[in-house]
PDB file of C-alpha atoms and ligand atoms in Angstrom:
ATOM      1  CA  MET A   1       0.000   0.000   0.000  1.00 49.00           C
ATOM      2  CA  ALA A   2       1.389   3.372  -0.974  1.00 45.00           C
ATOM      3  CA  LYS A   3       1.405   5.250   2.296  1.00 54.00           C
ATOM      4  CA  LYS A   4       4.258   7.765   1.938  1.00 64.00           C
ATOM      5  CA  ARG A   5       3.290   9.841  -1.118  1.00 71.00           C
ATOM      6  CA  PRO A   6      -0.299  10.777  -1.843  1.00 77.00           C
ATOM      7  CA  GLY A   7      -0.845   7.909  -4.318  1.00 85.00           C
ATOM      8  CA  VAL A   8      -2.684   8.065  -7.628  1.00 89.00           C
ATOM      9  CA  PHE A   9      -6.160   8.131  -6.097  1.00 91.00           C
ATOM     10  CA  TRP A  10      -5.570  11.023  -3.745  1.00 91.00           C
ATOM     11  CA  SER A  11      -3.569  13.041  -6.251  1.00 92.00           C
ATOM     12  CA  THR A  12      -6.462  12.674  -8.707  1.00 93.00           C
ATOM     13  CA  VAL A  13      -8.948  13.816  -6.078  1.00 93.00           C
ATOM     14  CA  LEU A  14      -6.689  16.704  -5.106  1.00 94.00           C
ATOM     15  CA  THR A  15      -6.323  17.793  -8.758  1.00 94.00           C
ATOM     16  CA  LEU A  16     -10.093  17.869  -9.176  1.00 95.00           C
ATOM     17  CA  VAL A  17     -10.567  19.803  -5.941  1.00 96.00           C
ATOM     18  CA  VAL A  18      -7.942  22.362  -6.971  1.00 96.00           C
ATOM     19  CA  LEU A  19      -9.524  22.775 -10.420  1.00 94.00           C
ATOM     20  CA  TYR A  20     -12.945  23.204  -8.843  1.00 94.00           C
ATOM     21  CA  GLY A  21     -11.576  25.727  -6.366  1.00 95.00           C
ATOM     22  CA  PHE A  22      -9.980  27.629  -9.213  1.00 94.00           C
ATOM     23  CA  MET A  23     -13.244  27.787 -11.169  1.00 92.00           C
ATOM     24  CA  GLU A  24     -15.294  28.686  -8.138  1.00 91.00           C
ATOM     25  CA  PHE A  25     -13.064  31.262  -6.469  1.00 93.00           C
ATOM     26  CA  VAL A  26     -10.427  32.488  -8.919  1.00 94.00           C
ATOM     27  CA  PHE A  27     -12.274  32.403 -12.239  1.00 93.00           C
ATOM     28  CA  PRO A  28     -14.814  35.122 -11.254  1.00 92.00           C
ATOM     29  CA  TYR A  29     -11.935  37.579 -10.714  1.00 93.00           C
ATOM     30  CA  PHE A  30     -10.289  36.502 -13.943  1.00 92.00           C
ATOM     31  CA  ALA A  31     -13.567  36.902 -15.875  1.00 90.00           C
ATOM     32  CA  MET A  32     -14.117  40.300 -14.290  1.00 89.00           C
ATOM     33  CA  TRP A  33     -10.664  41.414 -15.373  1.00 91.00           C
ATOM     34  CA  VAL A  34     -11.091  40.089 -18.939  1.00 91.00           C
ATOM     35  CA  ALA A  35     -14.570  41.617 -19.342  1.00 87.00           C
ATOM     36  CA  GLY A  36     -13.531  44.867 -17.666  1.00 86.00           C
ATOM     37  CA  THR A  37     -16.600  44.984 -15.412  1.00 81.00           C
ATOM     38  CA  ASP A  38     -16.676  46.179 -11.810  1.00 82.00           C
ATOM     39  CA  HIS A  39     -18.348  43.103 -10.344  1.00 84.00           C
ATOM     40  CA  LEU A  40     -17.397  39.435 -10.128  1.00 85.00           C
ATOM     41  CA  LEU A  41     -18.508  37.170 -12.967  1.00 86.00           C
ATOM     42  CA  PRO A  42     -19.008  33.633 -11.659  1.00 86.00           C
ATOM     43  CA  ALA A  43     -18.818  30.778 -14.145  1.00 87.00           C
ATOM     44  CA  PRO A  44     -22.270  29.678 -15.306  1.00 86.00           C
ATOM     45  CA  SER A  45     -23.241  26.333 -13.783  1.00 86.00           C
ATOM     46  CA  ALA A  46     -23.551  24.589 -17.171  1.00 90.00           C
ATOM     47  CA  PHE A  47     -20.015  25.708 -17.990  1.00 91.00           C
ATOM     48  CA  MET A  48     -18.796  24.466 -14.587  1.00 92.00           C
ATOM     49  CA  LEU A  49     -20.419  21.105 -15.182  1.00 93.00           C
ATOM     50  CA  ILE A  50     -18.814  20.631 -18.600  1.00 94.00           C
ATOM     51  CA  TYR A  51     -15.464  21.810 -17.297  1.00 94.00           C
ATOM     52  CA  MET A  52     -15.485  19.451 -14.318  1.00 95.00           C
ATOM     53  CA  ALA A  53     -16.732  16.540 -16.430  1.00 96.00           C
ATOM     54  CA  LEU A  54     -13.854  17.085 -18.853  1.00 96.00           C
ATOM     55  CA  ALA A  55     -11.393  17.323 -15.961  1.00 96.00           C
ATOM     56  CA  LEU A  56     -12.701  14.029 -14.582  1.00 95.00           C
ATOM     57  CA  ILE A  57     -12.480  12.305 -17.967  1.00 96.00           C
ATOM     58  CA  ALA A  58      -8.947  13.633 -18.475  1.00 95.00           C
ATOM     59  CA  SER A  59      -7.893  12.325 -15.041  1.00 94.00           C
ATOM     60  CA  LEU A  60      -9.345   8.904 -15.767  1.00 93.00           C
ATOM     61  CA  VAL A  61      -7.649   8.760 -19.168  1.00 95.00           C
ATOM     62  CA  TYR A  62      -4.382   9.521 -17.393  1.00 93.00           C
ATOM     63  CA  VAL A  63      -4.966   6.819 -14.752  1.00 92.00           C
ATOM     64  CA  TYR A  64      -6.105   4.203 -17.249  1.00 93.00           C
ATOM     65  CA  SER A  65      -3.064   4.698 -19.461  1.00 92.00           C
ATOM     66  CA  ASP A  66      -1.104   2.297 -17.320  1.00 90.00           C
ATOM     67  CA  ASP A  67      -1.902  -0.993 -15.496  1.00 92.00           C
ATOM     68  CA  GLU A  68       0.166  -0.067 -12.498  1.00 91.00           C
ATOM     69  CA  LYS A  69      -1.651   3.259 -12.110  1.00 91.00           C
ATOM     70  CA  ILE A  70      -5.044   1.586 -12.403  1.00 93.00           C
ATOM     71  CA  ARG A  71      -4.150  -0.764  -9.572  1.00 91.00           C
ATOM     72  CA  GLU A  72      -2.723   2.022  -7.460  1.00 89.00           C
ATOM     73  CA  PHE A  73      -5.761   4.239  -8.157  1.00 91.00           C
ATOM     74  CA  TRP A  74      -8.262   1.695  -6.890  1.00 90.00           C
ATOM     75  CA  ALA A  75      -6.088   0.398  -4.024  1.00 86.00           C
ATOM     76  CA  PRO A  76      -7.332   2.851  -1.345  1.00 84.00           C
ATOM     77  CA  VAL A  77     -10.933   2.349  -2.435  1.00 85.00           C
ATOM     78  CA  LEU A  78     -10.712  -1.434  -2.313  1.00 85.00           C
ATOM     79  CA  ALA A  79      -8.840  -1.285   0.975  1.00 82.00           C
ATOM     80  CA  LEU A  80     -11.608   0.772   2.483  1.00 82.00           C
ATOM     81  CA  LEU A  81     -14.343  -1.431   1.106  1.00 82.00           C
ATOM     82  CA  ARG A  82     -13.023  -4.892   1.826  1.00 79.00           C
ATOM     83  CA  GLU A  83      -9.341  -5.651   2.372  1.00 69.00           C
ATOM     84  CA  ASP A  84      -7.938  -3.596   5.142  1.00 65.00           C
ATOM     85  CA  GLU A  85      -9.042  -4.733   8.589  1.00 74.00           C
ATOM     86  CA  ASN A  86      -7.017  -2.408  10.786  1.00 80.00           C
ATOM     87  CA  ARG A  87      -8.792  -0.320  13.391  1.00 82.00           C
ATOM     88  CA  ARG A  88      -8.487   3.002  11.640  1.00 82.00           C
ATOM     89  CA  THR A  89     -10.084   1.728   8.453  1.00 82.00           C
ATOM     90  CA  ILE A  90     -12.942   0.263  10.433  1.00 84.00           C
ATOM     91  CA  GLN A  91     -13.460   3.612  12.145  1.00 87.00           C
ATOM     92  CA  VAL A  92     -13.405   5.450   8.828  1.00 86.00           C
ATOM     93  CA  ARG A  93     -16.030   3.023   7.519  1.00 87.00           C
ATOM     94  CA  LYS A  94     -18.256   3.712  10.491  1.00 89.00           C
ATOM     95  CA  VAL A  95     -17.888   7.459  10.147  1.00 92.00           C
ATOM     96  CA  LEU A  96     -18.650   7.266   6.417  1.00 91.00           C
ATOM     97  CA  ALA A  97     -21.703   5.115   7.074  1.00 91.00           C
ATOM     98  CA  VAL A  98     -23.105   7.981   9.132  1.00 95.00           C
ATOM     99  CA  VAL A  99     -21.750  11.009   7.305  1.00 96.00           C
ATOM    100  CA  LEU A 100     -22.576  10.014   3.704  1.00 95.00           C
ATOM    101  CA  PRO A 101     -26.329   9.531   4.215  1.00 96.00           C
ATOM    102  CA  LEU A 102     -26.384  12.764   6.229  1.00 96.00           C
ATOM    103  CA  LEU A 103     -24.652  14.652   3.430  1.00 96.00           C
ATOM    104  CA  VAL A 104     -27.008  13.270   0.780  1.00 96.00           C
ATOM    105  CA  GLY A 105     -29.977  14.037   3.035  1.00 96.00           C
ATOM    106  CA  ALA A 106     -28.787  17.581   3.703  1.00 95.00           C
ATOM    107  CA  TYR A 107     -28.174  18.166   0.001  1.00 93.00           C
ATOM    108  CA  LEU A 108     -31.679  17.019  -0.917  1.00 94.00           C
ATOM    109  CA  PHE A 109     -33.184  18.990   1.941  1.00 93.00           C
ATOM    110  CA  PHE A 110     -31.559  22.240   0.888  1.00 89.00           C
ATOM    111  CA  GLN A 111     -32.464  21.597  -2.745  1.00 87.00           C
ATOM    112  CA  GLN A 112     -36.133  21.123  -1.932  1.00 88.00           C
ATOM    113  CA  MET A 113     -36.503  23.648   0.865  1.00 85.00           C
ATOM    114  CA  PRO A 114     -38.821  26.522  -0.079  1.00 78.00           C
ATOM    115  CA  ARG A 115     -36.747  29.666  -0.109  1.00 71.00           C
ATOM    116  CA  ALA A 116     -37.912  32.914   1.322  1.00 68.00           C
ATOM    117  CA  ASN A 117     -35.593  35.113  -0.712  1.00 66.00           C
ATOM    118  CA  PRO A 118     -37.044  36.492  -3.924  1.00 60.00           C
ATOM    119  CA  PRO A 119     -35.750  35.297  -7.276  1.00 58.00           C
ATOM    120  CA  LEU A 120     -33.337  37.414  -9.275  1.00 59.00           C
ATOM    121  CA  GLU A 121     -35.828  38.076 -12.027  1.00 60.00           C
ATOM    122  CA  SER A 122     -38.575  40.410 -10.989  1.00 68.00           C
ATOM    123  CA  ARG A 123     -42.036  38.953 -11.119  1.00 75.00           C
ATOM    124  CA  MET A 124     -44.879  41.032 -12.435  1.00 79.00           C
ATOM    125  CA  GLN A 125     -47.593  40.582  -9.861  1.00 81.00           C
ATOM    126  CA  HIS A 126     -50.383  42.151 -11.880  1.00 87.00           C
ATOM    127  CA  PRO A 127     -50.080  41.429 -15.575  1.00 87.00           C
ATOM    128  CA  THR A 128     -52.612  43.013 -17.914  1.00 89.00           C
ATOM    129  CA  ILE A 129     -56.146  41.732 -17.534  1.00 90.00           C
ATOM    130  CA  PRO A 130     -57.575  40.032 -20.662  1.00 91.00           C
ATOM    131  CA  GLY A 131     -59.931  42.373 -22.551  1.00 90.00           C
ATOM    132  CA  LYS A 132     -63.091  40.361 -22.104  1.00 91.00           C
ATOM    133  CA  TYR A 133     -62.848  40.754 -18.327  1.00 92.00           C
ATOM    134  CA  GLU A 134     -61.937  44.404 -18.285  1.00 89.00           C
ATOM    135  CA  LYS A 135     -65.452  45.836 -18.506  1.00 89.00           C
ATOM    136  CA  LEU A 136     -67.157  43.549 -15.987  1.00 92.00           C
ATOM    137  CA  ARG A 137     -68.493  45.025 -12.801  1.00 90.00           C
ATOM    138  CA  ASN A 138     -69.690  43.501  -9.562  1.00 93.00           C
ATOM    139  CA  PRO A 139     -73.520  43.398  -9.713  1.00 93.00           C
ATOM    140  CA  TYR A 140     -73.725  43.069  -5.927  1.00 95.00           C
ATOM    141  CA  ARG A 141     -71.671  46.057  -4.845  1.00 93.00           C
ATOM    142  CA  ASP A 142     -74.396  48.476  -5.894  1.00 92.00           C
ATOM    143  CA  PRO A 143     -77.474  46.311  -6.487  1.00 94.00           C
ATOM    144  CA  GLU A 144     -80.091  47.498  -8.997  1.00 93.00           C
ATOM    145  CA  PRO A 145     -83.348  48.948  -7.589  1.00 93.00           C
ATOM    146  CA  GLY A 146     -85.151  45.850  -8.913  1.00 93.00           C
ATOM    147  CA  LEU A 147     -83.047  43.550  -6.760  1.00 93.00           C
ATOM    148  CA  VAL A 148     -83.560  45.761  -3.721  1.00 94.00           C
ATOM    149  CA  ARG A 149     -87.325  45.815  -4.196  1.00 94.00           C
ATOM    150  CA  ALA A 150     -87.507  42.064  -4.604  1.00 94.00           C
ATOM    151  CA  PHE A 151     -85.513  41.711  -1.407  1.00 94.00           C
ATOM    152  CA  MET A 152     -87.883  44.078   0.427  1.00 94.00           C
ATOM    153  CA  GLN A 153     -90.863  42.036  -0.765  1.00 94.00           C
ATOM    154  CA  GLU A 154     -89.292  38.789   0.273  1.00 94.00           C
ATOM    155  CA  ARG A 155     -88.362  40.041   3.744  1.00 92.00           C
ATOM    156  CA  ASN A 156     -91.453  42.110   4.357  1.00 92.00           C
ATOM    157  CA  LEU A 157     -89.472  45.315   4.639  1.00 90.00           C
ATOM    158  CA  GLN A 158     -92.116  47.653   3.229  1.00 87.00           C
ATOM    159  CA  GLY A 159     -91.724  50.169   6.037  1.00 89.00           C
ATOM    160  CA  VAL A 160     -87.940  50.364   5.743  1.00 91.00           C
ATOM    161  CA  PRO A 161     -86.398  53.146   3.596  1.00 93.00           C
ATOM    162  CA  GLU A 162     -85.019  51.799   0.319  1.00 92.00           C
ATOM    163  CA  ALA A 163     -81.459  52.972   1.033  1.00 93.00           C
ATOM    164  CA  LYS A 164     -81.427  51.058   4.307  1.00 94.00           C
ATOM    165  CA  ALA A 165     -82.869  47.926   2.683  1.00 94.00           C
ATOM    166  CA  LYS A 166     -80.131  48.143   0.073  1.00 95.00           C
ATOM    167  CA  GLN A 167     -77.459  48.153   2.779  1.00 95.00           C
ATOM    168  CA  MET A 168     -79.089  45.116   4.378  1.00 95.00           C
ATOM    169  CA  LEU A 169     -79.118  43.338   1.045  1.00 96.00           C
ATOM    170  CA  ILE A 170     -75.447  44.085   0.465  1.00 96.00           C
ATOM    171  CA  GLN A 171     -74.685  42.829   3.960  1.00 96.00           C
ATOM    172  CA  GLU A 172     -76.478  39.633   3.056  1.00 96.00           C
ATOM    173  CA  TYR A 173     -74.345  39.197  -0.059  1.00 96.00           C
ATOM    174  CA  VAL A 174     -71.236  39.789   2.027  1.00 96.00           C
ATOM    175  CA  MET A 175     -72.274  37.046   4.460  1.00 96.00           C
ATOM    176  CA  GLU A 176     -72.886  34.610   1.587  1.00 97.00           C
ATOM    177  CA  GLY A 177     -69.515  35.563   0.175  1.00 96.00           C
ATOM    178  CA  ARG A 178     -67.844  34.966   3.533  1.00 96.00           C
ATOM    179  CA  MET A 179     -69.294  31.474   3.749  1.00 96.00           C
ATOM    180  CA  LEU A 180     -68.020  30.659   0.273  1.00 96.00           C
ATOM    181  CA  TYR A 181     -64.658  32.196   1.091  1.00 96.00           C
ATOM    182  CA  GLY A 182     -64.470  30.115   4.271  1.00 95.00           C
ATOM    183  CA  LYS A 183     -65.230  26.950   2.340  1.00 95.00           C
ATOM    184  CA  ASN A 184     -62.920  27.463  -0.605  1.00 95.00           C
ATOM    185  CA  CYS A 185     -60.212  30.001   0.004  1.00 95.00           C
ATOM    186  CA  VAL A 186     -59.236  29.868   3.685  1.00 95.00           C
ATOM    187  CA  PRO A 187     -56.741  26.993   3.396  1.00 94.00           C
ATOM    188  CA  CYS A 188     -54.472  29.219   1.321  1.00 94.00           C
ATOM    189  CA  HIS A 189     -55.493  32.841   1.860  1.00 94.00           C
ATOM    190  CA  GLY A 190     -56.228  32.399   5.568  1.00 93.00           C
ATOM    191  CA  ALA A 191     -59.193  33.241   7.763  1.00 93.00           C
ATOM    192  CA  LYS A 192     -57.881  36.788   8.168  1.00 92.00           C
ATOM    193  CA  VAL A 193     -57.427  37.162   4.387  1.00 93.00           C
ATOM    194  CA  ASP A 194     -53.742  37.826   5.031  1.00 93.00           C
ATOM    195  CA  GLY A 195     -52.343  34.951   2.967  1.00 92.00           C
ATOM    196  CA  THR A 196     -51.416  32.777   5.942  1.00 92.00           C
ATOM    197  CA  GLY A 197     -53.706  29.764   5.518  1.00 92.00           C
ATOM    198  CA  LEU A 198     -52.558  26.346   6.657  1.00 92.00           C
ATOM    199  CA  LEU A 199     -51.330  25.422   3.195  1.00 92.00           C
ATOM    200  CA  ALA A 200     -49.661  28.748   2.514  1.00 91.00           C
ATOM    201  CA  ARG A 201     -46.269  27.721   3.853  1.00 88.00           C
ATOM    202  CA  GLY A 202     -46.003  25.003   1.248  1.00 88.00           C
ATOM    203  CA  PHE A 203     -45.985  27.404  -1.681  1.00 89.00           C
ATOM    204  CA  ARG A 204     -42.992  29.223  -2.962  1.00 84.00           C
ATOM    205  CA  LEU A 205     -45.206  31.863  -4.495  1.00 87.00           C
ATOM    206  CA  LYS A 206     -47.282  32.778  -1.465  1.00 89.00           C
ATOM    207  CA  PRO A 207     -51.062  33.133  -1.648  1.00 92.00           C
ATOM    208  CA  ALA A 208     -51.985  36.787  -1.980  1.00 92.00           C
ATOM    209  CA  ASN A 209     -52.405  38.755   1.249  1.00 93.00           C
ATOM    210  CA  PHE A 210     -55.547  40.810   0.620  1.00 93.00           C
ATOM    211  CA  THR A 211     -54.819  43.168   3.503  1.00 92.00           C
ATOM    212  CA  ASP A 212     -51.614  44.215   1.763  1.00 90.00           C
ATOM    213  CA  PRO A 213     -52.324  47.515  -0.021  1.00 86.00           C
ATOM    214  CA  GLY A 214     -50.432  46.123  -3.031  1.00 87.00           C
ATOM    215  CA  THR A 215     -53.014  43.441  -3.831  1.00 89.00           C
ATOM    216  CA  ILE A 216     -56.770  43.780  -4.273  1.00 91.00           C
ATOM    217  CA  ALA A 217     -56.948  47.388  -3.047  1.00 89.00           C
ATOM    218  CA  THR A 218     -55.049  48.547  -6.145  1.00 88.00           C
ATOM    219  CA  LEU A 219     -57.331  46.593  -8.454  1.00 90.00           C
ATOM    220  CA  VAL A 220     -60.682  47.154 -10.058  1.00 91.00           C
ATOM    221  CA  GLU A 221     -63.025  44.322  -9.121  1.00 93.00           C
ATOM    222  CA  SER A 222     -62.981  42.722 -12.554  1.00 94.00           C
ATOM    223  CA  TYR A 223     -59.329  41.897 -11.947  1.00 93.00           C
ATOM    224  CA  PRO A 224     -59.834  39.512  -9.014  1.00 94.00           C
ATOM    225  CA  PHE A 225     -62.829  38.139 -10.940  1.00 96.00           C
ATOM    226  CA  TRP A 226     -60.514  37.160 -13.767  1.00 95.00           C
ATOM    227  CA  ARG A 227     -57.890  35.788 -11.358  1.00 93.00           C
ATOM    228  CA  ILE A 228     -60.454  33.699  -9.456  1.00 96.00           C
ATOM    229  CA  GLN A 229     -62.124  32.318 -12.584  1.00 95.00           C
ATOM    230  CA  GLU A 230     -58.964  31.449 -14.421  1.00 93.00           C
ATOM    231  CA  GLY A 231     -56.418  30.896 -11.646  1.00 91.00           C
ATOM    232  CA  GLY A 232     -52.654  30.585 -11.905  1.00 89.00           C
ATOM    233  CA  VAL A 233     -52.624  28.651 -15.171  1.00 87.00           C
ATOM    234  CA  ALA A 234     -53.993  31.647 -17.052  1.00 86.00           C
ATOM    235  CA  LEU A 235     -51.181  33.957 -15.972  1.00 85.00           C
ATOM    236  CA  PRO A 236     -49.010  35.119 -18.871  1.00 84.00           C
ATOM    237  CA  SER A 237     -45.255  34.534 -18.819  1.00 80.00           C
ATOM    238  CA  GLU A 238     -44.509  37.974 -17.297  1.00 78.00           C
ATOM    239  CA  ALA A 239     -45.983  36.621 -14.078  1.00 78.00           C
ATOM    240  CA  SER A 240     -43.278  33.951 -13.814  1.00 75.00           C
ATOM    241  CA  PRO A 241     -40.929  32.774 -12.337  1.00 72.00           C
ATOM    242  CA  TRP A 242     -42.566  30.411  -9.877  1.00 74.00           C
ATOM    243  CA  ASP A 243     -45.800  28.802 -10.829  1.00 81.00           C
ATOM    244  CA  SER A 244     -48.888  30.053  -9.076  1.00 87.00           C
ATOM    245  CA  ALA A 245     -50.880  27.528  -7.077  1.00 90.00           C
ATOM    246  CA  MET A 246     -54.028  29.658  -7.372  1.00 92.00           C
ATOM    247  CA  PRO A 247     -56.707  27.258  -8.657  1.00 94.00           C
ATOM    248  CA  ALA A 248     -59.075  28.119 -11.507  1.00 95.00           C
ATOM    249  CA  TRP A 249     -62.560  28.238 -10.004  1.00 96.00           C
ATOM    250  CA  LYS A 250     -64.713  28.580 -13.063  1.00 93.00           C
ATOM    251  CA  GLY A 251     -65.872  24.963 -12.961  1.00 91.00           C
ATOM    252  CA  GLN A 252     -66.572  25.041  -9.216  1.00 94.00           C
ATOM    253  CA  LEU A 253     -68.131  28.421  -8.537  1.00 96.00           C
ATOM    254  CA  THR A 254     -70.767  30.341 -10.495  1.00 96.00           C
ATOM    255  CA  ASP A 255     -70.164  33.946 -11.553  1.00 96.00           C
ATOM    256  CA  GLU A 256     -72.608  35.067  -8.870  1.00 96.00           C
ATOM    257  CA  GLN A 257     -70.735  33.179  -6.175  1.00 96.00           C
ATOM    258  CA  ILE A 258     -67.424  34.655  -7.292  1.00 97.00           C
ATOM    259  CA  TRP A 259     -68.788  38.214  -7.202  1.00 97.00           C
ATOM    260  CA  LYS A 260     -70.077  37.622  -3.687  1.00 97.00           C
ATOM    261  CA  ILE A 261     -66.733  36.212  -2.586  1.00 97.00           C
ATOM    262  CA  ILE A 262     -65.065  39.311  -3.979  1.00 96.00           C
ATOM    263  CA  LEU A 263     -67.429  41.503  -2.024  1.00 95.00           C
ATOM    264  CA  ALA A 264     -66.580  39.554   1.135  1.00 95.00           C
ATOM    265  CA  GLU A 265     -62.871  39.593   0.379  1.00 94.00           C
ATOM    266  CA  TYR A 266     -62.736  43.397   0.245  1.00 94.00           C
ATOM    267  CA  ASP A 267     -64.957  43.589   3.286  1.00 94.00           C
ATOM    268  CA  LEU A 268     -62.790  41.200   5.335  1.00 93.00           C
ATOM    269  CA  ALA A 269     -59.622  42.963   4.252  1.00 92.00           C
ATOM    270  CA  GLY A 270     -61.138  46.334   5.134  1.00 91.00           C
ATOM    271  CA  VAL A 271     -60.192  47.833   1.760  1.00 90.00           C
ATOM    272  CA  GLU A 272     -62.117  49.273  -1.170  1.00 90.00           C
ATOM    273  CA  PRO A 273     -61.591  48.299  -4.793  1.00 90.00           C
ATOM    274  CA  ARG A 274     -60.095  50.819  -7.159  1.00 88.00           C
ATOM    275  CA  VAL A 275     -62.783  52.576  -9.134  1.00 83.00           C
ATOM    276  CA  VAL A 276     -62.234  53.745 -12.688  1.00 74.00           C
ATOM    277  CA  GLY A 277     -64.167  56.724 -13.908  1.00 60.00           C
ATOM    278  CA  MET A 278     -67.583  57.294 -12.369  1.00 43.00           C
ATOM    279  CA  LYS A 279     -69.472  54.625 -10.549  1.00 40.00           C
TER     280      LYS A 279
HETATM  281  C1  HEC B   1     -54.159  26.262  -3.296  1.00 91.79           C
HETATM  282  C2  HEC B   1     -54.075  27.543  -2.679  1.00 91.79           C
HETATM  283  C3  HEC B   1     -55.073  28.612  -3.064  1.00 91.79           C
HETATM  284  C4  HEC B   1     -56.443  28.569  -2.934  1.00 91.79           C
HETATM  285  C5  HEC B   1     -57.313  27.412  -2.411  1.00 91.79           C
HETATM  286  C6  HEC B   1     -56.921  29.846  -3.372  1.00 91.79           C
HETATM  287  N1  HEC B   1     -55.878  30.640  -3.769  1.00 91.79           N
HETATM  288 FE1  HEC B   1     -55.999  32.547  -4.456  1.00 91.79          FE
HETATM  289  N2  HEC B   1     -53.979  32.589  -4.747  1.00 91.79           N
HETATM  290  C7  HEC B   1     -53.117  31.564  -4.401  1.00 91.79           C
HETATM  291  C8  HEC B   1     -51.769  31.987  -4.696  1.00 91.79           C
HETATM  292  C9  HEC B   1     -50.514  31.142  -4.462  1.00 91.79           C
HETATM  293  C10 HEC B   1     -51.839  33.305  -5.215  1.00 91.79           C
HETATM  294  C11 HEC B   1     -50.682  34.224  -5.603  1.00 91.79           C
HETATM  295  C12 HEC B   1     -50.185  33.974  -6.965  1.00 91.79           C
HETATM  296  C13 HEC B   1     -51.084  34.516  -8.028  1.00 91.79           C
HETATM  297  O1  HEC B   1     -51.283  35.742  -8.073  1.00 91.79           O
HETATM  298  O2  HEC B   1     -51.582  33.698  -8.806  1.00 91.79           O
HETATM  299  C14 HEC B   1     -53.246  33.635  -5.259  1.00 91.79           C
HETATM  300  C15 HEC B   1     -53.752  34.827  -5.756  1.00 91.79           C
HETATM  301  C16 HEC B   1     -55.070  35.204  -5.687  1.00 91.79           C
HETATM  302  C17 HEC B   1     -55.600  36.458  -6.188  1.00 91.79           C
HETATM  303  C18 HEC B   1     -54.820  37.531  -6.911  1.00 91.79           C
HETATM  304  C19 HEC B   1     -54.465  38.666  -6.013  1.00 91.79           C
HETATM  305  C20 HEC B   1     -53.649  39.708  -6.731  1.00 91.79           C
HETATM  306  O3  HEC B   1     -53.251  40.676  -6.056  1.00 91.79           O
HETATM  307  O4  HEC B   1     -53.399  39.565  -7.936  1.00 91.79           O
HETATM  308  C21 HEC B   1     -56.937  36.465  -5.886  1.00 91.79           C
HETATM  309  C22 HEC B   1     -57.923  37.577  -6.175  1.00 91.79           C
HETATM  310  C23 HEC B   1     -57.233  35.207  -5.222  1.00 91.79           C
HETATM  311  N3  HEC B   1     -56.093  34.453  -5.113  1.00 91.79           N
HETATM  312  C24 HEC B   1     -58.477  34.864  -4.752  1.00 91.79           C
HETATM  313  C25 HEC B   1     -58.821  33.589  -4.267  1.00 91.79           C
HETATM  314  C26 HEC B   1     -60.155  33.203  -3.900  1.00 91.79           C
HETATM  315  C27 HEC B   1     -61.375  34.099  -3.923  1.00 91.79           C
HETATM  316  C28 HEC B   1     -60.104  31.888  -3.555  1.00 91.79           C
HETATM  317  C29 HEC B   1     -61.267  30.982  -3.124  1.00 91.79           C
HETATM  318  C30 HEC B   1     -62.360  30.857  -4.061  1.00 91.79           C
HETATM  319  C31 HEC B   1     -58.710  31.468  -3.655  1.00 91.79           C
HETATM  320  N4  HEC B   1     -57.976  32.533  -4.100  1.00 91.79           N
HETATM  321  C32 HEC B   1     -58.255  30.215  -3.355  1.00 91.79           C
HETATM  322  C33 HEC B   1     -53.439  30.363  -3.864  1.00 91.79           C
HETATM  323  C34 HEC B   1     -54.732  29.922  -3.596  1.00 91.79           C
END
């Protein structure tokens, strides 16, 4: 067993580590100098991969050029796996048996872990609404006199002033909307409409927080109507990166139900929709 000098195996490993270190830590300075920029230019990962793969192939070609080198290259590996029975080797085996699965586990964990930091590309939160939705308005925010009168008939409210009855009717729509919201939207958008439902943590692109002045308060009501009907799949590419988990509700909820949910959503969030022109 070659114990004195590093041996073919370890010198190969060392060469690869040095090359990797060069690419990772020295190359960005070199690239910055060549390109004349004032910030570091790290090597793109695809380039790194090709470079390291070539370095590995070159090392193996070198090792496999000679029978003696092949034997020497594999000697430490074979010794660790089966031949050597001295105490240190046995200890190394034990340590590896623990450390390797931990390393693989940690790698996978950090790969999969949802990250809180925003992506480099900027995401457009509110892409343009499709034309056919633009003109829609919420029929329940300011119900027609006909609806109010029917409601008064139904509830025997003849003595009540019409304006008051209208407020009661709207309140009724809001309550219906709240029920529907509670049934369908709470798991993601949360009971307090702040985007902290039970499922919310699982999504990289967080469910919208309706109390945030940057969401529904900046929008005309037809906008959430579009978003609720068509969901995340209908978002154009400007709204990437990160796929939206917002479901499309058009098969599940009627237009009327969606308008009532919207009414409730603004009500729960304590904000008013943006109004264009006169109402
Ligand atoms: C599976 C989780 C989930 C459920 C259930 C869900 N949403 Fe969403 N919703 C999201 C996510 C994630 C976003 C943010 C990404 C986006 O804009 O598509 C979002 C965005 C929205 C937006 C856009 C807000 C904005 O500022 O553009 C509206 C409106 C909305 N949801 C309403 C609802 C309503 C109403 C319901 C119930 C009928 C509902 N959502 C159910 C996950 C969900």
